[in-house]
Structure formats: structure tokens, C-alpha cells
Short mmCIF file of C-alpha atoms in Angstrom, two decimals:
data_model
loop_
_atom_site.label_atom_id
_atom_site.label_comp_id
_atom_site.label_asym_id
_atom_site.label_seq_id
_atom_site.Cartn_x
_atom_site.Cartn_y
_atom_site.Cartn_z
CA MET P 223 -10.63 56.05 -27.68
CA LYS P 224 -9.55 52.48 -30.00
CA ASP P 225 -12.63 50.87 -28.66
CA TYR P 226 -14.85 53.58 -30.42
CA GLY P 227 -13.33 52.98 -33.55
CA ILE P 228 -14.02 49.42 -33.18
CA ALA P 229 -17.60 49.88 -32.07
CA PHE P 230 -18.29 51.72 -34.96
CA ILE P 231 -16.73 48.81 -37.41
CA MET P 232 -19.03 46.87 -35.39
CA THR P 233 -22.43 48.51 -35.70
CA GLN P 234 -21.51 49.11 -39.25
CA SER P 235 -21.02 44.88 -40.00
CA MET P 236 -23.55 44.26 -38.07
CA PHE P 237 -26.59 46.92 -38.88
CA CYS P 238 -25.65 47.66 -42.30
CA ALA P 239 -25.12 45.10 -45.29
CA LEU P 240 -22.56 47.54 -47.54
CA PRO P 241 -19.05 45.76 -47.53
CA ILE P 242 -16.40 47.07 -45.15
CA PRO P 243 -12.66 46.36 -45.67
CA CYS P 244 -11.98 45.69 -41.65
CA ARG P 245 -13.46 43.50 -39.47
CA ALA P 246 -13.26 43.84 -35.70
CA TRP P 247 -15.31 42.62 -32.52
CA LYS P 248 -14.30 43.50 -28.64
CA GLU P 249 -16.87 42.65 -26.31
CA GLU P 250 -15.91 45.49 -24.47
CA ALA P 251 -16.97 47.84 -27.27
CA ARG P 252 -20.23 46.49 -27.59
CA SER P 253 -21.68 49.43 -25.06
CA LYS P 254 -20.37 51.72 -27.42
CA MET P 255 -21.99 50.50 -30.63
CA LEU P 256 -25.32 52.56 -30.26
CA LEU P 257 -23.58 55.66 -30.40
CA PHE P 258 -23.12 54.98 -34.07
CA LEU P 259 -26.20 53.54 -35.23
CA PRO P 260 -27.04 57.58 -36.79
CA VAL P 261 -24.17 57.30 -38.52
CA VAL P 262 -25.22 53.89 -40.50
CA GLY P 263 -28.82 55.80 -40.60
CA LEU P 264 -26.62 58.49 -42.53
CA GLU P 265 -25.12 56.31 -45.06
CA ILE P 266 -28.58 54.94 -46.21
CA GLY P 267 -30.11 57.85 -46.20
CA ALA P 268 -27.77 59.25 -48.70
CA LEU P 269 -27.82 55.87 -50.78
CA TRP P 270 -31.90 56.31 -50.58
CA VAL P 271 -31.58 60.07 -51.66
CA LEU P 272 -29.17 59.25 -54.36
CA ALA P 273 -31.15 56.47 -55.90
CA ASP P 274 -34.00 58.37 -56.37
CA TRP P 275 -32.20 60.87 -57.90
CA LEU P 276 -30.78 58.40 -60.22
CA LEU P 277 -34.18 56.58 -61.14
CA GLY P 278 -35.71 60.14 -62.00
CA TYR P 279 -32.65 61.27 -63.93
CA MET P 280 -32.81 57.70 -65.88
CA ASN P 281 -36.70 58.50 -66.39
CA ILE P 282 -37.60 55.09 -64.89
CA PRO P 283 -40.90 54.11 -65.04
CA ILE P 284 -42.77 54.98 -61.65
CA PHE P 285 -43.86 51.41 -60.44
CA ILE P 286 -40.19 50.25 -61.11
CA SER P 287 -38.96 53.25 -59.25
CA GLY P 288 -41.41 52.58 -56.30
CA LEU P 289 -40.18 48.94 -55.97
CA VAL P 290 -36.79 50.23 -55.91
CA MET P 291 -37.29 52.78 -53.45
CA CYS P 292 -39.32 50.65 -51.32
CA ALA P 293 -37.06 47.74 -51.00
CA LEU P 294 -33.99 49.84 -51.09
CA PRO P 295 -33.48 50.19 -47.30
CA TYR P 296 -34.13 46.88 -46.55
CA LEU P 297 -31.69 45.70 -48.67
CA LEU P 298 -28.95 48.00 -47.39
CA THR P 299 -29.52 46.81 -43.95
CA GLY P 300 -29.48 43.14 -44.66
CA PHE P 301 -33.55 42.58 -43.37
CA ILE P 302 -32.40 42.77 -40.17
CA HIS P 303 -34.64 45.09 -38.94
CA LEU P 304 -37.06 43.87 -41.00
CA ASP P 305 -36.76 40.01 -39.17
CA GLY P 306 -37.43 42.03 -35.80
CA PHE P 307 -40.82 43.46 -37.44
CA LEU P 308 -41.51 39.93 -38.44
CA ASP P 309 -40.99 38.66 -34.83
CA VAL P 310 -43.04 41.42 -33.02
CA THR P 311 -45.79 41.11 -35.11
CA ASP P 312 -46.12 37.59 -34.70
CA ALA P 313 -45.55 37.85 -30.80
CA ILE P 314 -47.93 40.26 -30.27
CA GLY P 315 -50.79 39.25 -33.09
CA SER P 316 -50.72 35.76 -30.84
CA TRP P 317 -52.81 37.21 -27.91
CA ARG P 318 -51.27 34.77 -25.89
CA ASN P 319 -49.99 35.74 -22.03
CA LEU P 320 -46.55 36.63 -21.63
CA GLU P 321 -44.50 33.94 -21.51
CA GLU P 322 -45.97 32.65 -24.64
CA ARG P 323 -45.43 36.17 -26.03
CA ARG P 324 -42.41 36.23 -25.21
CA LYS P 325 -41.42 32.58 -26.49
CA ILE P 326 -43.21 33.45 -30.15
CA LEU P 327 -40.91 36.19 -29.95
CA LYS P 328 -37.64 34.23 -29.62
CA ASP P 329 -39.13 31.33 -32.28
CA SER P 330 -36.88 31.44 -35.49
CA HIS P 331 -39.98 30.24 -37.21
CA VAL P 332 -42.36 32.53 -39.14
CA GLY P 333 -46.25 32.58 -38.91
CA ALA P 334 -49.16 33.46 -40.40
CA PHE P 335 -49.42 37.40 -38.82
CA ALA P 336 -45.79 38.26 -39.39
CA VAL P 337 -46.13 37.21 -43.68
CA ILE P 338 -49.57 38.76 -43.60
CA TRP P 339 -48.07 42.29 -41.94
CA CYS P 340 -44.95 41.92 -44.25
CA VAL P 341 -46.78 41.77 -47.49
CA LEU P 342 -48.99 44.77 -46.56
CA LEU P 343 -46.24 46.72 -45.42
CA PHE P 344 -44.36 46.24 -48.65
CA LEU P 345 -47.58 46.93 -50.92
CA ALA P 346 -48.22 49.72 -48.84
CA GLY P 347 -44.49 51.23 -49.09
CA PHE P 348 -44.66 50.87 -52.98
CA ALA P 349 -48.02 52.43 -52.99
CA LEU P 350 -46.45 55.29 -51.24
CA PHE P 351 -43.25 55.55 -53.37
CA ALA P 352 -45.08 55.25 -56.43
CA SER P 353 -47.41 58.09 -55.47
CA VAL P 354 -44.92 60.47 -54.33
CA PRO P 355 -45.37 63.83 -56.54
CA GLU P 356 -42.47 64.83 -58.93
CA ALA P 357 -42.25 68.24 -56.66
CA ALA P 358 -41.72 66.41 -53.59
CA ASP P 359 -38.15 67.28 -51.71
CA ARG P 360 -36.50 63.90 -52.06
CA ARG P 361 -33.66 65.24 -50.02
CA ILE P 362 -35.40 64.82 -47.31
CA LEU P 363 -35.17 61.06 -47.01
CA LEU P 364 -31.55 61.79 -45.64
CA LEU P 365 -32.60 62.48 -42.40
CA VAL P 366 -35.47 59.65 -42.03
CA PRO P 367 -33.07 56.50 -41.33
CA VAL P 368 -31.29 58.95 -38.64
CA ILE P 369 -34.39 59.74 -36.90
CA SER P 370 -35.72 55.99 -36.88
CA ARG P 371 -32.19 55.10 -35.32
CA CYS P 372 -31.62 57.98 -33.30
CA CYS P 373 -35.00 56.36 -31.40
CA SER P 374 -33.95 52.86 -31.34
CA ALA P 375 -30.72 53.88 -29.28
CA LEU P 376 -32.31 55.76 -26.94
CA ALA P 377 -35.24 53.34 -26.61
CA VAL P 378 -32.59 50.39 -25.96
CA LEU P 379 -30.61 52.52 -23.42
CA LEU P 380 -33.65 54.11 -21.58
CA LEU P 381 -36.43 51.58 -21.24
CA LYS P 382 -35.96 48.51 -19.58
CA PRO P 383 -34.39 45.63 -21.40
CA MET P 384 -35.86 42.07 -21.25
CA GLY P 385 -33.35 39.23 -19.65
CA SER P 386 -32.41 37.58 -23.02
CA SER P 387 -31.55 41.31 -24.78
CA GLN P 388 -27.97 41.54 -25.74
CA TYR P 389 -28.27 45.34 -25.20
CA ALA P 390 -28.87 44.56 -21.39
CA SER P 391 -25.31 45.16 -20.91
CA SER P 392 -24.99 47.77 -23.01
CA GLN P 393 -27.49 49.82 -20.86
CA LYS P 394 -25.72 49.01 -17.89
CA ASN P 395 -22.38 50.20 -19.55
CA ALA P 396 -23.06 52.91 -21.48
CA PRO P 397 -22.10 56.45 -20.30
CA MET P 398 -24.97 59.43 -19.75
CA TRP P 399 -23.02 61.77 -22.12
CA HIS P 400 -24.09 58.83 -24.82
CA MET P 401 -27.86 59.55 -24.75
CA ILE P 402 -27.46 63.07 -24.67
CA ILE P 403 -25.56 63.06 -27.69
CA LEU P 404 -28.32 60.89 -29.18
CA ALA P 405 -30.90 63.45 -27.92
CA VAL P 406 -29.11 66.13 -29.42
CA VAL P 407 -28.72 64.59 -32.95
CA LEU P 408 -32.52 63.55 -32.77
CA ALA P 409 -33.43 67.35 -31.83
CA GLY P 410 -31.03 68.68 -34.56
CA CYS P 411 -32.16 66.45 -37.73
CA LEU P 412 -35.74 67.44 -36.64
CA ALA P 413 -34.75 71.36 -36.66
CA ALA P 414 -32.76 70.89 -39.85
CA GLY P 415 -35.83 69.06 -41.45
CA PHE P 416 -37.84 72.24 -40.83
CA LEU P 417 -34.95 74.83 -41.74
CA LEU P 418 -33.77 73.26 -45.05
CA PHE P 419 -37.01 71.44 -46.52
CA GLY P 420 -39.98 73.68 -45.43
CA LYS P 421 -42.83 71.43 -45.31
CA TYR P 422 -41.37 68.19 -46.01
CA GLY P 423 -40.04 68.94 -42.15
CA PHE P 424 -43.15 67.33 -41.22
CA VAL P 425 -41.71 63.73 -42.58
CA LEU P 426 -39.32 63.55 -39.74
CA PRO P 427 -41.87 64.29 -36.76
CA GLY P 428 -43.95 61.58 -38.71
CA GLY P 429 -41.33 58.97 -38.49
CA LEU P 430 -40.61 60.06 -34.78
CA LEU P 431 -44.92 59.33 -33.87
CA GLY P 432 -44.51 56.26 -35.72
CA TYR P 433 -41.77 55.27 -33.56
CA GLY P 434 -43.69 56.15 -30.29
CA ALA P 435 -46.64 54.35 -31.30
CA ALA P 436 -44.93 51.15 -31.94
CA LEU P 437 -42.76 51.30 -28.98
CA ILE P 438 -45.90 52.09 -26.67
CA LYS P 439 -47.59 49.00 -28.41
CA SER P 440 -44.98 46.22 -28.41
CA TYR P 441 -43.02 47.32 -24.86
CA ARG P 442 -46.47 47.18 -23.27
CA SER P 443 -47.10 43.88 -25.04
CA LEU P 444 -43.80 42.06 -24.19
CA GLU P 445 -42.82 44.09 -21.15
CA GLY P 446 -39.16 44.86 -21.91
CA MET P 447 -37.33 45.89 -24.61
CA ASN P 448 -34.84 44.26 -27.16
CA GLY P 449 -33.29 44.30 -30.51
CA ASP P 450 -36.55 42.96 -31.99
CA ILE P 451 -38.62 45.39 -30.79
CA SER P 452 -35.81 47.80 -32.02
CA GLY P 453 -36.43 46.69 -35.62
CA TYR P 454 -40.23 46.24 -35.58
CA CYS P 455 -40.64 50.11 -33.87
CA LEU P 456 -37.79 51.26 -36.81
CA SER P 457 -39.63 49.44 -39.97
CA ILE P 458 -43.05 51.44 -38.34
CA SER P 459 -41.03 54.76 -38.25
CA GLU P 460 -39.67 54.77 -41.54
CA PHE P 461 -43.01 53.60 -42.96
CA CYS P 462 -45.02 56.57 -41.24
CA ALA P 463 -42.50 59.20 -42.31
CA VAL P 464 -42.46 57.70 -46.22
CA ALA P 465 -46.31 58.31 -45.50
CA VAL P 466 -46.14 61.92 -44.45
CA TYR P 467 -43.76 62.29 -47.21
CA ALA P 468 -45.72 60.78 -50.01
CA LEU P 469 -48.89 62.46 -48.92
CA LEU P 470 -47.78 65.95 -48.61
#
């Protein structure tokens, strides 16, 4: 049980920029980290909802609110998932052979494709948040990061990892009940979205479909799963969820 506590601290410190009072690392706990990704997502979702409420309460101009709401999830994660988005975008956009695509994926330099798509991602996210109707149910944002992280954890655990992936050992050592819990949390969030938020429940399937589409494209192109692909798919998942949220 102690390993699970350490795994939570490891997950919190690696995938969230919020300060944590204690630091710990134990290699044997690595396979348990993915189980706590939805917990980190719930924290980020709660702060997202709180920020939206505060911006509305203080009557902050809509364009400033849109900028804050667009940037906040990236700030709260220390841009770790956006880094994966940039790497995968460069690799896929190169249209090279598989070996070259994987080499580009691991390259620390930022290419033109990554810059272009990152700018488009931010501009589109800003425009969507600036267009959200006043009557929109902001509470649905609580579950959006949970859905995207459940999908990421399940994808890493179920799909063939790249040889260089840090999650290769996690997939090998993770017990089956981890995947069952993640699947139950995913299904529970989807059901809760419709039961609690009515039509805004469609925001969550939007994120799920966005993750699936991004995963199919990136997994087929790179023939394996790793953390960069997870970040790429998570970023697109949350963008798609926000698009549904703004357009309902």
C-alpha cells in the first residue's frame, strides 16, 4: 500500500505543476503511477471550473477570460502534454519513413510543423472560450481532464509500447484491476456528465472521440505508444471537448 502512496506523489510531481509538500521516487512504484492520472485530472478540472467562475464573478472582459481559460490547463501541467503534442506533430508532419519519424519524435528541437499547429491550437482554443455562451454549464469542465487522462492511462497500458517508451515496464507490471478501475472511472464520468449536466454531457464523448481519432492517427504513423503520443492525444481530446462545450 505504501507504494501506491509513493506512486501518487510521483504522478503529482511529474504531471502537475502544482506544488507538493513532499517528494518521493521509487522505481518499483512506476507501474502504479498511471492509476492516479485521473486524480490529477480532477484537480486540474476543479481549478479550471473555479477560474471560470472567478472570471465571471469579477466581470473580466471576455477576451482576457478566453486567454486565461485556454492557457490554464497547460500552465497547471507545466506544458508537459503540450511538449508531446509538439513532438508528435513534427514527426507525423514530416511524412518521412518510420525510422525517420521516430528519430524526429525524440529530437529536442522544435520544427515548423510543431510551431504552426501549436499556434493554431492556442488560437482556436482562445476563440472557443471567448465564444462560450453565458448560460453554459461550466461545471462540465471538472470532468474533461479526467476523461482525457483515463484515456491516456488505458492507451498506455493496452497498446504496444515503443521500445524507448518509459512506460514499457508499466504495461508489463501493471495488474489487470488497474485497467478495470480506469475503465470504470471513464464510464462513470461519461454517465455522470449526462445525469448531472444534461446536454453538456455531450462534451465528454466529444473529448473521448477526439482522443480516439488522434490516437488512431499517431499510433498508426509511429507504430507504437509512448508518453509523447499520450500528450498529443490528450491535448487534442481536451480541445475537442472545449469545442463541443463552446458550440452547444
